[in-house]
Structures are given as C-alpha cells and as structure tokens.
Coordinates of C-alpha atoms and ligand atoms in Angstrom, one line a residue:
M923 CA 16.3 -7.3 -1.9
R924 CA 13.6 -4.5 -1.5
N925 CA 12.1 -3.6 1.9
L926 CA 8.5 -5.0 3.1
L927 CA 7.1 -1.2 2.9
F928 CA 7.4 -1.1 -0.5
V929 CA 6.1 -5.3 -0.6
L930 CA 2.9 -3.7 1.3
L931 CA 2.4 -1.0 -1.0
V932 CA 2.0 -3.6 -3.3
T933 CA -0.4 -5.2 -1.2
L934 CA -2.2 -2.7 -0.7
F935 CA -3.0 -1.5 -4.1
L936 CA -4.5 -5.3 -4.4
A937 CA -6.6 -5.3 -1.3
T938 CA -7.9 -2.2 -2.3
A939 CA -8.5 -4.1 -5.8
C940 CA -11.1 -6.8 -5.1
Q941 CA -14.9 -5.6 -4.9
R942 CA -16.8 -6.8 -8.0
T943 CA -19.9 -5.9 -8.3
P944 CA -20.7 -2.5 -9.5
A945 CA -23.6 -1.3 -7.2
D946 CA -23.9 -2.1 -3.9
S947 CA -26.8 -4.5 -3.6
T948 CA -29.0 -3.8 -0.9
T949 CA -32.0 -5.4 -0.3
V950 CA -34.6 -2.8 0.1
A951 CA -32.8 0.2 -1.9
S952 CA -34.6 3.5 -1.4
Q953 CA -35.2 5.6 -4.3
A954 CA -32.6 8.3 -2.6
D955 CA -30.1 5.6 -2.5
A956 CA -31.6 3.8 -6.2
N957 CA -31.1 7.7 -7.7
F958 CA -27.6 8.2 -5.8
D959 CA -26.7 4.6 -7.0
S960 CA -27.0 5.1 -11.1
L961 CA -24.8 9.3 -9.6
K962 CA -22.3 7.1 -9.2
L963 CA -21.9 4.5 -11.9
R964 CA -22.2 8.0 -14.1
F965 CA -19.6 10.0 -12.1
V966 CA -17.2 6.2 -12.2
E967 CA -18.3 6.0 -15.8
E968 CA -16.7 9.7 -16.7
M969 CA -14.0 9.1 -14.3
W970 CA -13.0 5.9 -17.2
Q971 CA -13.8 8.7 -20.2
L972 CA -10.8 11.2 -18.5
D973 CA -8.4 8.5 -17.6
P974 CA -8.6 5.5 -19.5
S975 CA -5.3 4.1 -18.9
S976 CA -6.7 3.8 -15.2
A977 CA -9.5 2.2 -16.5
S978 CA -7.3 -0.1 -18.7
Y979 CA -5.7 -1.1 -15.5
R980 CA -8.1 -1.8 -12.9
G981 CA -9.6 -4.3 -15.7
R982 CA -11.3 -2.2 -18.0
H983 CA -9.7 -4.0 -21.0
E984 CA -12.4 -2.0 -24.1
F985 CA -9.6 0.7 -23.1
D986 CA -6.4 -1.1 -23.4
S987 CA -5.8 0.9 -26.8
L988 CA -6.3 4.0 -25.0
L989 CA -4.1 6.2 -22.6
T990 CA -4.5 9.6 -21.2
I991 CA -2.1 12.3 -22.3
P992 CA -1.8 14.7 -19.6
T993 CA -1.5 18.2 -21.4
A994 CA -1.9 21.2 -20.2
A995 CA -5.8 21.4 -21.2
Y996 CA -6.2 18.1 -20.1
L997 CA -4.8 19.0 -16.8
Q998 CA -8.0 22.4 -17.0
Q999 CA -10.8 20.0 -18.6
M1000 CA -10.2 17.3 -14.8
K1001 CA -10.2 21.6 -12.8
E1002 CA -13.4 21.6 -14.5
W1003 CA -15.4 18.2 -14.0
R1004 CA -14.2 17.8 -10.2
T1005 CA -15.6 21.4 -9.8
N1006 CA -18.8 20.5 -11.5
W1007 CA -19.1 17.2 -10.1
L1008 CA -18.2 18.7 -6.6
D1009 CA -21.3 20.9 -6.7
T1010 CA -23.8 18.1 -7.8
L1011 CA -22.6 16.8 -4.6
Y1012 CA -23.0 19.7 -2.8
R1013 CA -26.5 20.0 -3.8
Q1014 CA -27.3 16.2 -2.6
D1015 CA -29.7 16.0 0.0
T1016 CA -27.5 12.9 1.9
A1017 CA -30.1 12.3 5.3
S1018 CA -32.1 9.8 3.2
L1019 CA -28.9 7.7 2.2
S1020 CA -28.2 4.2 3.4
I1021 CA -24.8 4.1 5.8
A1022 CA -23.2 2.8 3.6
N1023 CA -23.9 5.1 0.7
R1024 CA -23.2 8.0 2.8
I1025 CA -19.5 6.9 2.9
D1026 CA -19.6 6.7 -0.5
Y1027 CA -20.7 9.9 -0.7
K1028 CA -17.9 11.3 1.7
L1029 CA -15.6 8.8 -0.7
I1030 CA -16.2 10.4 -4.3
R1031 CA -16.3 13.9 -2.8
D1032 CA -12.6 13.4 -0.9
Q1033 CA -11.4 11.6 -4.0
L1034 CA -12.8 15.5 -5.9
V1035 CA -11.1 17.3 -3.2
R1036 CA -7.2 15.2 -3.2
G1037 CA -7.2 15.4 -7.1
R1038 CA -7.2 18.9 -6.9
W1039 CA -5.3 19.6 -4.1
Y1040 CA -2.6 17.5 -5.8
D1041 CA -3.1 19.0 -8.9
E1042 CA -3.3 22.7 -7.7
E1043 CA -1.5 22.9 -5.2
Y1044 CA 1.2 20.3 -4.4
K1045 CA 1.8 20.1 -8.0
I1046 CA 3.1 16.7 -7.4
H1047 CA 3.0 16.9 -11.8
E1048 CA 5.4 19.1 -11.7
W1049 CA 8.7 18.5 -9.5
N1050 CA 8.4 14.6 -9.8
P1051 CA 9.4 13.4 -13.7
A1052 CA 8.5 9.9 -12.0
S1053 CA 4.8 10.7 -12.1
Y1054 CA 5.5 9.6 -15.8
N1055 CA 6.4 6.1 -17.0
I1056 CA 4.4 3.4 -19.0
G1057 CA 6.0 0.6 -17.9
S1058 CA 3.3 -1.1 -15.9
Q1059 CA 0.7 0.0 -17.9
F1060 CA 1.5 -2.0 -20.8
A1061 CA 3.4 -4.6 -18.5
V1062 CA -0.4 -5.6 -17.2
I1063 CA -1.4 -5.8 -21.0
L1064 CA 1.2 -7.9 -21.6
N1065 CA 0.8 -10.5 -19.5
G1066 CA -3.1 -10.2 -19.6
R1067 CA -4.7 -13.7 -19.2
Y1068 CA -7.8 -12.0 -20.3
A1069 CA -7.9 -11.7 -24.1
S1070 CA -6.6 -13.8 -26.3
L1071 CA -2.9 -12.4 -27.6
D1072 CA -4.0 -11.2 -31.3
E1073 CA -6.6 -8.6 -28.7
R1074 CA -4.1 -7.8 -27.0
M1075 CA -1.3 -7.3 -29.7
R1076 CA -3.9 -5.1 -31.0
A1077 CA -4.6 -3.0 -28.2
L1078 CA -0.5 -3.0 -27.2
S1079 CA -0.2 -1.5 -30.4
G1080 CA -2.8 1.5 -30.4
K1081 CA -1.4 2.5 -26.9
L1082 CA 2.6 2.5 -28.5
G1083 CA 1.1 5.0 -31.0
K1084 CA 0.6 7.4 -28.4
V1085 CA 2.8 7.2 -26.3
P1086 CA 5.2 10.5 -27.9
A1087 CA 2.5 12.5 -27.4
Y1088 CA 2.3 11.0 -23.7
Y1089 CA 5.9 12.3 -23.4
D1090 CA 5.9 15.6 -24.7
A1091 CA 3.3 16.5 -22.1
A1092 CA 4.5 15.5 -19.8
G1093 CA 8.4 17.1 -20.4
S1094 CA 6.0 20.2 -20.9
H1095 CA 4.9 20.2 -17.4
I1096 CA 8.3 19.7 -15.9
N1097 CA 9.9 22.7 -13.4
K1098 CA 12.3 23.0 -10.6
P1099 CA 12.0 18.9 -10.1
T1100 CA 14.0 17.2 -7.1
L1101 CA 17.1 15.7 -7.5
E1102 CA 15.9 12.5 -5.9
H1103 CA 12.1 12.3 -8.0
T1104 CA 14.4 13.3 -11.2
D1105 CA 16.8 10.0 -10.7
L1106 CA 14.1 8.6 -9.5
A1107 CA 12.2 9.1 -13.4
I1108 CA 15.3 8.2 -15.1
T1109 CA 15.9 4.7 -13.2
Q1110 CA 12.5 4.4 -13.8
N1111 CA 11.7 5.1 -17.6
Q1112 CA 15.2 2.7 -18.1
G1113 CA 12.7 0.1 -17.0
A1114 CA 9.4 1.3 -19.2
L1115 CA 12.3 1.0 -21.7
T1116 CA 12.7 -2.8 -20.9
V1117 CA 8.8 -3.3 -20.8
L1118 CA 9.0 -2.1 -24.1
G1119 CA 11.6 -4.4 -25.2
K1120 CA 11.9 -8.2 -26.6
A1121 CA 9.1 -9.9 -25.0
M1122 CA 7.1 -6.7 -27.0
E1123 CA 8.5 -8.1 -30.0
D1124 CA 8.6 -12.3 -29.2
S1125 CA 5.1 -11.8 -28.7
L1126 CA 4.0 -10.3 -32.1
A1127 CA 6.2 -12.8 -33.2
K1128 CA 3.5 -15.4 -31.9
S1129 CA 0.4 -13.7 -32.5
G1130 CA -1.1 -14.2 -35.8
L1131 CA -1.7 -10.1 -36.7
S1132 CA -1.6 -9.2 -40.4
E1133 CA 1.5 -8.9 -42.1
Q1134 CA 0.4 -4.6 -42.2
E1135 CA -0.4 -4.9 -38.4
K1136 CA 2.4 -6.3 -37.7
V1137 CA 4.4 -3.3 -39.7
R1138 CA 2.5 -0.6 -37.7
Y1139 CA 3.0 -2.0 -34.2
Q1140 CA 6.7 -2.7 -35.5
Q1141 CA 6.7 1.3 -36.2
N1142 CA 4.7 2.5 -33.4
L1143 CA 7.3 0.7 -30.9
V1144 CA 9.9 2.0 -32.3
S1145 CA 8.4 5.6 -32.3
A1146 CA 7.5 4.7 -28.6
R1147 CA 10.5 3.8 -27.7
T1148 CA 12.0 6.7 -29.1
A1149 CA 10.2 8.9 -27.1
I1150 CA 10.4 7.7 -23.9
E1151 CA 15.0 8.0 -24.4
R1152 CA 13.5 11.7 -25.6
Y1153 CA 11.9 12.2 -21.9
I1154 CA 15.3 10.1 -20.9
D1155 CA 17.5 12.3 -22.4
R1156 CA 15.7 15.8 -21.7
L1157 CA 15.6 14.7 -18.1
R1158 CA 19.2 14.2 -17.7
T1159 CA 20.1 17.5 -19.4
V1160 CA 17.6 19.2 -16.4
R1161 CA 19.9 16.6 -14.1
S1162 CA 23.0 18.3 -15.4
T1163 CA 21.8 21.9 -14.6
L1164 CA 20.4 20.8 -10.7
T1165 CA 22.4 22.0 -7.6
P1166 CA 21.0 20.8 -4.6
A1167 CA 20.6 24.7 -4.5
T1168 CA 19.0 24.8 -7.3
A1169 CA 16.8 22.1 -7.1
R1170 CA 13.8 21.6 -5.5
N1171 CA 14.2 20.3 -1.8
F1172 CA 13.0 17.1 -1.4
R1173 CA 11.8 17.8 2.1
I1174 CA 7.9 19.2 1.2
G1175 CA 7.7 20.7 4.8
K1176 CA 5.5 21.2 7.3
E1177 CA 2.4 22.7 6.4
Q1178 CA 2.4 20.7 3.0
F1179 CA 3.0 17.6 5.1
A1180 CA 0.0 18.2 7.4
R1181 CA -2.3 19.5 4.4
K1182 CA -1.4 16.0 2.5
F1183 CA -1.8 13.8 5.7
E1184 CA -5.5 14.9 6.5
L1185 CA -6.6 14.0 3.0
D1186 CA -4.6 11.2 2.9
M1187 CA -5.0 9.0 6.2
V1188 CA -8.9 10.5 7.2
A1189 CA -7.8 9.1 10.1
G1190 CA -9.3 11.5 12.3
L1191 CA -6.4 12.4 14.0
T1192 CA -3.3 15.1 12.9
A1193 CA -0.1 14.4 11.9
D1194 CA 1.3 16.0 14.8
Q1195 CA -0.9 14.0 17.3
V1196 CA 0.1 11.1 15.4
Y1197 CA 3.5 11.6 15.1
Q1198 CA 3.2 12.4 18.9
K1199 CA 2.1 8.9 19.5
A1200 CA 4.4 7.4 17.5
L1201 CA 7.4 8.3 20.0
A1202 CA 5.3 7.5 23.3
R1203 CA 4.9 3.5 21.5
K1204 CA 8.7 4.0 20.6
E1205 CA 9.2 4.6 24.4
E1206 CA 6.9 1.9 25.3
L1207 CA 8.9 -0.5 22.7
H1208 CA 11.5 -0.6 24.2
R1209 CA 10.4 -0.4 27.7
Q1210 CA 9.0 -3.6 27.0
M1211 CA 11.5 -5.0 24.9
A1212 CA 14.1 -4.2 27.5
R1213 CA 11.6 -6.2 30.5
V1214 CA 11.4 -9.3 27.5
A1215 CA 15.4 -9.5 25.9
R1216 CA 16.4 -9.7 30.1
E1217 CA 13.9 -11.7 31.2
L1218 CA 15.5 -14.3 27.7
W1219 CA 18.9 -13.6 28.6
P1220 CA 19.7 -16.7 30.5
K1221 CA 18.0 -18.8 28.6
H1222 CA 19.4 -17.7 25.4
M1223 CA 22.8 -16.3 26.3
G1224 CA 23.6 -18.4 29.1
T1225 CA 26.5 -17.0 31.5
R1226 CA 28.2 -14.0 29.0
A1227 CA 27.5 -11.1 30.5
V1228 CA 24.5 -8.5 30.0
P1229 CA 25.3 -5.3 28.2
A1230 CA 25.2 -2.5 30.8
D1231 CA 23.4 -1.0 27.4
S1232 CA 20.0 -2.0 27.2
L1233 CA 19.3 -1.2 23.2
A1234 CA 22.9 -3.6 23.2
M1235 CA 21.3 -5.7 25.2
I1236 CA 17.8 -6.0 23.4
R1237 CA 20.0 -6.2 19.6
Q1238 CA 21.7 -9.5 20.3
V1239 CA 18.7 -11.4 21.9
I1240 CA 17.2 -10.7 18.4
D1241 CA 20.4 -11.8 17.1
K1242 CA 20.0 -14.5 18.7
L1243 CA 16.3 -15.6 18.7
S1244 CA 16.7 -14.6 14.6
L1245 CA 18.7 -17.6 13.7
Q1246 CA 15.6 -19.7 14.6
H1247 CA 13.9 -20.2 11.3
A1248 CA 12.7 -21.8 8.6
H1249 CA 14.7 -24.1 5.3
R1250 CA 15.9 -21.5 1.9
D1251 CA 13.8 -25.0 0.6
S1252 CA 10.3 -25.1 2.7
F1253 CA 10.0 -21.7 3.5
L1254 CA 6.6 -21.6 1.3
V1255 CA 5.6 -24.6 3.4
F1256 CA 6.6 -23.6 6.2
V1257 CA 3.4 -20.5 5.4
E1258 CA 1.1 -23.2 4.2
R1259 CA 1.5 -24.5 7.1
Q1260 CA 0.8 -22.1 9.6
I1261 CA -2.4 -20.8 7.3
P1262 CA -5.0 -23.8 9.4
E1263 CA -3.4 -22.5 12.4
L1264 CA -4.5 -18.9 11.9
I1265 CA -7.6 -20.7 11.2
D1266 CA -8.3 -23.0 13.9
F1267 CA -7.2 -20.2 16.2
V1268 CA -9.4 -17.5 15.0
N1269 CA -11.8 -19.8 15.4
R1270 CA -11.6 -21.3 18.9
K1271 CA -11.4 -17.6 20.4
D1272 CA -14.1 -16.7 18.3
L1273 CA -12.5 -13.6 17.4
L1274 CA -14.4 -12.7 14.5
T1275 CA -16.4 -15.2 11.9
Q1276 CA -15.0 -17.0 8.9
D1277 CA -16.1 -17.7 5.8
P1278 CA -14.6 -21.1 4.8
D1279 CA -15.8 -21.1 1.1
K1280 CA -13.4 -19.0 0.1
P1281 CA -10.3 -20.8 0.9
L1282 CA -6.7 -18.9 0.2
V1283 CA -4.9 -20.0 -2.1
V1284 CA -1.1 -20.6 -0.9
R1285 CA 1.3 -20.3 -4.1
S1286 CA 4.7 -18.5 -5.0
T1287 CA 4.7 -15.3 -6.2
P1288 CA 4.1 -16.0 -10.7
P1289 CA 6.8 -14.4 -11.9
Y1290 CA 4.8 -11.3 -14.4
L1291 CA 3.9 -10.1 -10.3
G1292 CA 7.7 -8.6 -9.8
G1293 CA 8.7 -10.8 -7.1
V1294 CA 9.6 -8.1 -4.7
A1295 CA 7.2 -8.9 -2.1
V1296 CA 8.1 -11.3 0.9
A1297 CA 4.0 -12.3 1.2
S1298 CA 1.5 -10.8 -0.7
I1299 CA -2.6 -11.6 -1.7
S1300 CA -3.5 -11.1 -5.1
A1301 CA -7.1 -10.6 -5.5
P1302 CA -9.4 -10.9 -8.2
G1303 CA -9.5 -7.0 -9.7
P1304 CA -13.6 -5.0 -9.3
Y1305 CA -14.1 -5.7 -12.6
D1306 CA -13.3 -9.4 -12.8
S1307 CA -15.5 -11.7 -11.6
G1308 CA -14.9 -14.2 -9.0
A1309 CA -11.2 -15.8 -9.4
N1310 CA -9.0 -17.1 -6.3
T1311 CA -7.6 -15.1 -3.8
Y1312 CA -4.2 -16.2 -3.6
Y1313 CA -1.5 -15.8 -0.9
N1314 CA 2.0 -15.3 -3.1
V1315 CA 5.2 -16.0 -1.6
L1316 CA 8.0 -15.4 -3.0
P1317 CA 10.8 -17.9 -4.1
L1318 CA 13.9 -17.9 -3.5
D1319 CA 15.3 -20.2 -5.6
N1320 CA 17.9 -16.8 -6.9
F1321 CA 19.1 -16.2 -3.9
S1322 CA 22.7 -17.1 -3.4
D1323 CA 23.2 -19.0 0.2
Q1324 CA 24.1 -15.9 1.8
Q1325 CA 21.2 -14.3 0.5
A1326 CA 19.2 -17.0 1.5
E1327 CA 20.7 -17.1 4.7
S1328 CA 19.8 -12.9 5.4
F1329 CA 16.5 -12.9 4.2
L1330 CA 16.0 -16.5 6.4
R1331 CA 17.1 -15.1 9.7
E1332 CA 15.3 -10.9 9.0
Y1333 CA 11.8 -13.9 8.3
N1334 CA 12.5 -15.7 11.1
E1335 CA 10.3 -18.4 12.9
Y1336 CA 8.6 -15.3 14.6
I1337 CA 8.4 -12.8 12.5
L1338 CA 6.9 -15.0 9.9
Q1339 CA 3.7 -15.8 12.1
I1340 CA 3.4 -12.1 12.8
L1341 CA 3.6 -11.4 8.3
N1342 CA 0.7 -14.6 8.1
I1343 CA -1.8 -12.7 10.5
H1344 CA -0.7 -9.4 8.8
E1345 CA -1.2 -10.7 4.9
A1346 CA -3.2 -13.5 5.4
I1347 CA -5.8 -13.8 8.7
P1348 CA -7.1 -12.5 10.1
G1349 CA -5.6 -9.1 8.2
H1350 CA -5.4 -8.1 4.9
Y1351 CA -7.3 -11.2 3.6
T1352 CA -10.1 -11.9 5.7
Q1353 CA -11.0 -7.9 5.7
L1354 CA -11.1 -8.4 1.9
V1355 CA -13.8 -10.5 2.4
Y1356 CA -16.0 -9.3 5.0
A1357 CA -15.3 -5.9 1.9
N1358 CA -16.7 -8.3 -0.6
R1359 CA -20.4 -8.6 1.4
S1360 CA -20.9 -4.9 0.5
P1361 CA -19.5 -4.8 -2.9
S1362 CA -19.3 -1.2 -3.4
I1363 CA -17.4 0.1 -7.1
I1364 CA -16.6 3.2 -4.8
K1365 CA -15.0 1.8 -2.0
S1366 CA -12.9 -0.5 -4.2
L1367 CA -11.7 1.7 -6.5
F1368 CA -11.1 4.5 -3.9
G1369 CA -10.6 2.1 -0.2
N1370 CA -8.3 3.8 2.5
G1371 CA -5.1 3.1 2.8
A1372 CA -4.8 4.0 6.4
M1373 CA -7.4 1.7 7.6
I1374 CA -6.6 -1.4 4.9
E1375 CA -2.7 -1.2 7.1
G1376 CA -4.4 -0.1 9.7
W1377 CA -6.5 -3.7 10.4
A1378 CA -3.5 -5.7 9.2
V1379 CA -1.3 -4.3 12.1
Y1380 CA -3.7 -4.2 14.7
T1381 CA -4.7 -7.7 14.0
E1382 CA -1.0 -8.6 14.9
L1383 CA -1.2 -7.3 18.4
M1384 CA -4.5 -8.3 19.0
M1385 CA -4.1 -11.8 18.0
L1386 CA -1.3 -11.5 20.8
E1387 CA -3.1 -10.2 23.3
E1388 CA -5.4 -13.3 22.6
G1389 CA -2.6 -16.1 23.5
Y1390 CA -1.6 -16.3 19.9
K1391 CA 2.1 -18.7 19.8
N1392 CA 2.2 -17.0 23.4
S1393 CA 5.9 -16.8 24.4
P1394 CA 8.1 -13.8 25.7
E1395 CA 9.9 -14.9 22.5
M1396 CA 7.1 -13.9 20.4
W1397 CA 6.5 -11.0 21.9
L1398 CA 10.3 -9.8 21.3
M1399 CA 10.3 -9.8 17.8
Y1400 CA 6.6 -8.6 18.0
Y1401 CA 8.0 -5.4 19.4
K1402 CA 10.7 -4.8 17.1
W1403 CA 8.0 -5.6 13.7
N1404 CA 6.4 -3.1 15.6
M1405 CA 8.8 -1.0 15.8
R1406 CA 9.3 -0.7 12.1
V1407 CA 6.1 1.1 11.7
T1408 CA 6.1 3.5 14.6
M1409 CA 9.5 4.3 13.2
N1410 CA 8.4 5.0 9.5
T1411 CA 6.0 7.5 10.7
I1412 CA 9.0 9.3 12.6
L1413 CA 11.4 9.5 10.1
D1414 CA 8.5 10.5 7.5
Y1415 CA 7.2 13.3 10.1
R1416 CA 10.5 14.4 11.0
L1417 CA 12.7 14.2 7.4
H1418 CA 10.0 16.4 6.0
T1419 CA 9.1 19.0 8.8
M1420 CA 12.2 18.7 11.0
N1421 CA 15.1 18.7 8.7
L1422 CA 15.8 15.6 9.9
S1423 CA 19.9 14.7 8.6
E1424 CA 20.1 10.9 6.5
Q1425 CA 23.2 10.3 9.2
E1426 CA 20.3 10.9 12.1
G1427 CA 17.6 9.2 10.7
V1428 CA 19.8 5.7 9.9
R1429 CA 21.1 6.1 12.7
L1430 CA 17.5 6.3 14.2
L1431 CA 16.7 2.9 12.5
M1432 CA 20.0 1.4 12.8
E1433 CA 19.9 1.4 16.6
E1434 CA 16.3 2.4 18.4
A1435 CA 14.3 0.2 16.0
F1436 CA 17.4 -2.6 15.3
Q1437 CA 17.5 -2.9 11.5
E1438 CA 20.5 -3.9 9.4
E1439 CA 22.5 -1.1 7.4
A1440 CA 20.9 -2.2 3.9
E1441 CA 17.0 -2.0 6.0
A1442 CA 18.0 1.0 6.9
T1443 CA 19.4 3.2 4.3
G1444 CA 17.0 1.7 1.6
K1445 CA 14.3 2.7 4.0
W1446 CA 16.1 6.2 4.5
K1447 CA 16.0 6.6 0.5
R1448 CA 12.2 5.6 0.7
A1449 CA 11.4 7.8 2.7
T1450 CA 13.2 10.9 0.8
L1451 CA 11.0 9.9 -2.6
S1452 CA 7.3 9.0 -1.2
Q1453 CA 5.7 11.6 1.8
V1454 CA 3.5 10.6 4.8
Q1455 CA 2.6 7.0 2.9
L1456 CA 5.0 6.3 5.4
C1457 CA 2.4 6.9 7.9
S1458 CA -0.1 4.9 6.5
Y1459 CA 0.6 1.6 8.8
F1460 CA 1.0 3.7 12.1
T1461 CA -1.9 5.8 11.8
G1462 CA -4.7 3.4 11.0
F1463 CA -3.1 1.0 13.6
Q1464 CA -3.4 3.6 16.8
A1465 CA -6.5 5.3 14.9
I1466 CA -8.0 1.8 15.2
Y1467 CA -6.4 0.7 18.5
D1468 CA -8.0 3.4 19.8
L1469 CA -11.6 3.6 19.2
R1470 CA -11.9 -0.2 20.6
E1471 CA -10.5 1.2 23.7
E1472 CA -13.0 3.8 23.6
L1473 CA -15.6 1.3 22.7
K1474 CA -14.6 -0.7 25.8
K1475 CA -14.6 2.5 28.4
Q1476 CA -18.1 3.2 27.1
Q1477 CA -19.9 -0.4 27.2
G1478 CA -17.6 -1.6 29.7
N1479 CA -18.7 -5.4 30.7
R1480 CA -21.0 -5.1 27.8
F1481 CA -17.9 -5.1 25.3
N1482 CA -17.6 -8.2 23.0
L1483 CA -14.1 -8.6 20.8
K1484 CA -16.6 -10.4 17.8
A1485 CA -19.1 -7.9 17.4
F1486 CA -16.5 -5.0 17.7
H1487 CA -14.4 -6.7 14.6
E1488 CA -17.0 -7.4 12.8
E1489 CA -19.2 -4.2 12.7
F1490 CA -15.5 -2.5 12.0
L1491 CA -15.2 -4.7 9.0
S1492 CA -18.9 -4.3 8.0
F1493 CA -17.6 -0.5 6.6
G1494 CA -15.9 -1.8 3.9
S1495 CA -12.2 -0.1 3.4
S1496 CA -13.5 3.0 4.9
P1497 CA -11.8 5.6 6.4
V1498 CA -11.4 4.9 10.5
A1499 CA -12.8 8.4 11.2
Y1500 CA -16.4 7.3 9.1
I1501 CA -16.6 3.7 10.9
R1502 CA -15.4 5.8 14.5
Q1503 CA -18.5 8.6 13.6
L1504 CA -20.3 5.2 12.4
M1505 CA -19.3 3.5 16.1
I1506 CA -19.6 5.6 18.7
K1507 CA -22.7 5.8 20.0
Ligands
ZN1039 ZN1 -0.1 -4.7 5.3
ZN1040 ZN1 20.4 -20.0 9.8

C-alpha cells in the first residue's frame, strides 16, 4: 500500500484539472478585461504548441500524436518564450483589470518565473533522470474514452514514432544525477515499458486500421520499446559509476529549499516560518493527545496501568480505537453512507452554501486509475464538458485477510470520517464546485496546490470545531491524522536543510507521529525523492487558519464563518497569499 500523500498528490492533479470553459465569464467585462482574456487564450495556445504532451494530457486531444522533445534547442526556445511573455506582462496595466483577471495575471507571471528557475537554476532535468518518462501519456490515450479506438490507435502510432528522439534528448541532459533519482528512473521507465506492452498490441488487433497502418504501428512500437530499453541501460551504466561521494546529494540545501518553497507555495509564509509553526503544532498536538488519551484510558483500557511515557500511552489508546473499523466487504457502503451525513451537517450548521445540482457519485476506483488512492476525486478535465464528478474508493478485493485488516485499522471508523471531510464535503469536492463557478482556464491549469490541500486540511479541523461527530475518541484520531501533515513538513525541511539521518527521520515518524514502520520508511523514501511538496498540506492549512483568526480578530462579533468560507472559495484555486491580500481590508 502506497502512502496517502502519494494518493493526495494524485487527487491534487485531478483537483486542479477540473474547470471547463476557456475564458472568464464575467457579465460586464470591461475592455481591459476583454483584451486580457484574449491575451490569456493566446498564452495558453502558445504554451500547448510548445508543449503538446501536456496539452494532450490535459484533454486537448488534437495533440495526441505529438510528443514534446526536450532537446537543448527546445530549452532555449522555452527560455526565449518565457522572457517575451514576461516582457509582455510587465507592460500590462493591471489596475483596470477585474480581481479575477488580476489573479490570473499573477498566476501566469508566477508560472513563467517558476519555469525559468526550474530550468535555469534548479536544473532538475539534469539531475533527476525520472523527469523523463512517457508511460502515463500513453496510458491516458490507450484507456481514453473520448474518441474511437481507431482514432486513438492512429494518434498512438504517431506518438510512438517520436519516442526514440525523446529519449535521445533525455539522455543528453543527464549530468551527475542523484543515486535515488537514478534508481527511481530505472524503475519507473520499466513501468513505461509495461504500458507499451501487450495492451498496446491487443488494442491494435481489435482496431480497424489498414494493414499498412498496422505494420507502421508495430514498427513504431518496437523502436519505442528499444529506445526505453536503451535509456534504462544508459542509466544502469551511469548508476554503476556513481558512489555516494560522486553522486549528487538528494538534499537540496537551505537556499534552494527556501526558493522552491517560495515559488511553489505562494502562501505568504517563508519555509523557516512554516517549519517553526510545524514544531509548535507538534508540541501542541502531543499535549492535546496526552490529555485526551489519559481521559479515555479507563473507558478503553480498563484497569491496566497507565504507562509512564506519555507517547507510549497515546499509542496504546490509538491502537485500541483502531480496532473500530468497517468490514472489508462494506468499506465502500460505509463511505457512501457518510456523504449525506456530511451534507446535512454542513447545512444544519450553515457552514457554506452547497449546490444540490452537482451530486458526487461514489464508486469503486476503476482499474485504469491505478488503484493506489484510498479515496480520490475525479473531476472532468478543463476541456471536457460537464461529466460527473466521482468519489473513487479503493476496492479491497485483492487484499489478503491480513492486508485488509491492517488497512482497515489504519482507515478505521474515525479516520475514514476525517478522510471523507478532506476528499469530499466540505473538502476537495466542495472547493471544486466553488472554483467552477468562475471558470478560468488559467486557474484550472495553474491552480495552487497549497491552497487546494490547505483547504481540505482546514475543513477537517473546522468540522470538528463545529461539533461533527464530537467525541474525545474522534479528537484523538483527528490529532493523529493532523500530526501526519505536521510531521511531513518537519521531515521535509529537516531532511533537505538540516542533514536529518534516515534513522532519526524514521524514529520521528514512528515514535512521535505514531506511524507503522512500513509507513514511516515509505515516507522517508518519498521525502528523499521530492522537495517541498510534502510541506503543501500543512503550509496551506496554517495560512488559511491564520487568515481566519486574523479576520476574526479584526471583525470581532461581525465575523461570520459562512461568509468567510464563501468569500475565501470565491477566488478559485488561487494562492492563499493572493486571497489574503483581497480579504484583509
Ligand atoms: Zn487532499
Ligand atoms: Zn479488525
């Protein structure tokens, strides 16, 4: 079982890819706004021309037969394109734009600045060979339902033909990679070979392509596979010459971490500030957990002696409460039953206005989605028209009894309710519904991850504060759940900037965050492969919570929770720092 953060990452992609119409639908658009709307469209179209792989991946299927080839000349072209667009943007008069367009302006600018930094200073394309992988873009077309099989087969054939050039370009950039990302690239590209496996031939056999087209497809498929194998061999050779002394360190260091944090989070807080807040939160969570666990001890642990070590005491009560879980056959029904309860609670407490016309359909995760997420939201992509929004729940069919038991304990009755708040109502799903009310292709494509995750994490606490399923047991489990995102930040920061050892990192997660060993070692591995992303949940949560508390103080008894939520959500998936500027008067 992969850990939940990976899952949330998948969700995040889906969550940011939800809106449909290509321009803001303001009722009285001024001339400045009209001009800026066409500028935005031009920007996006040029971007797709330069990066057809991403266009296809985001649902612009006329680009399916193309592949973005990352040659040195391509990087140079991107550099010039970014410079030109930044010049264009800096010449814009933003004062006369609507608020929605002013935010879009900043999102485009930030995207360009971030892209420039990634390519020219961070240079992840040189040291992370896993940056190159064609697997998922082929899987999306192969499993797509948007066009006939023949159409998709023709597109795939064209795309396959470009794979050798893609991997040639990829190989030319690799320069002193890390051991960890080299190993990852080998594993993931073996996965890409699987995508170009039997299913690609079976689909061809079922298609109505002409004999000539079939021959061409087969040839392209074989040379694409050979190109991936060559890339893997090349990485193996590189790998055999690397030692911990000669390889690049996976720790990116304080300076790059701070800059990446600033560019990716846009939360109005620095990496250091968020780290300090996470340390304080950890202490607070331990204090609260000890208090609740002591209170619950006689009820759940009977006359057994209370351990002197408070972390041990907390762990024992958590383990006991985790036995309270759904049956493996009723897991999906258990989730499904909670959705109306959540809707009802949000209405009863008047926390925000919900849209009854956009029901959330609970289903078992379809196999083509990979089946790693415990729960995730699938919303239609920005170029798809109003399809259903699904709440995918992991099927447990392939679990052994032992695996199922361990999974069900982790996602016990308490945690499952918090997960449903996070993923569905009033978390990700509700935020999507609000974001869709002022559809913007820019916010849909460049939505801010810390805002999206932060909102979902914020709603977990807010619902409990409002009394949802109020019990000490529920609070104890919530604290454990919240400790996970808090610890993600501490781990990420200390690993990249303070030389945290694996032994100490795993100990932190197991002893202080009450995680199982498999979960802790998995998280450590993930933290060595990513940078800053693990901070987004806590960072967004903290920034939103701080904003709410500040407004409460400012507005006194005029403060209204529903009004706060609705105004906050009205700006789409914008960075919290920009929403803050608009809400603090
Ligand atoms: Zn999430
Ligand atoms: Zn059990």
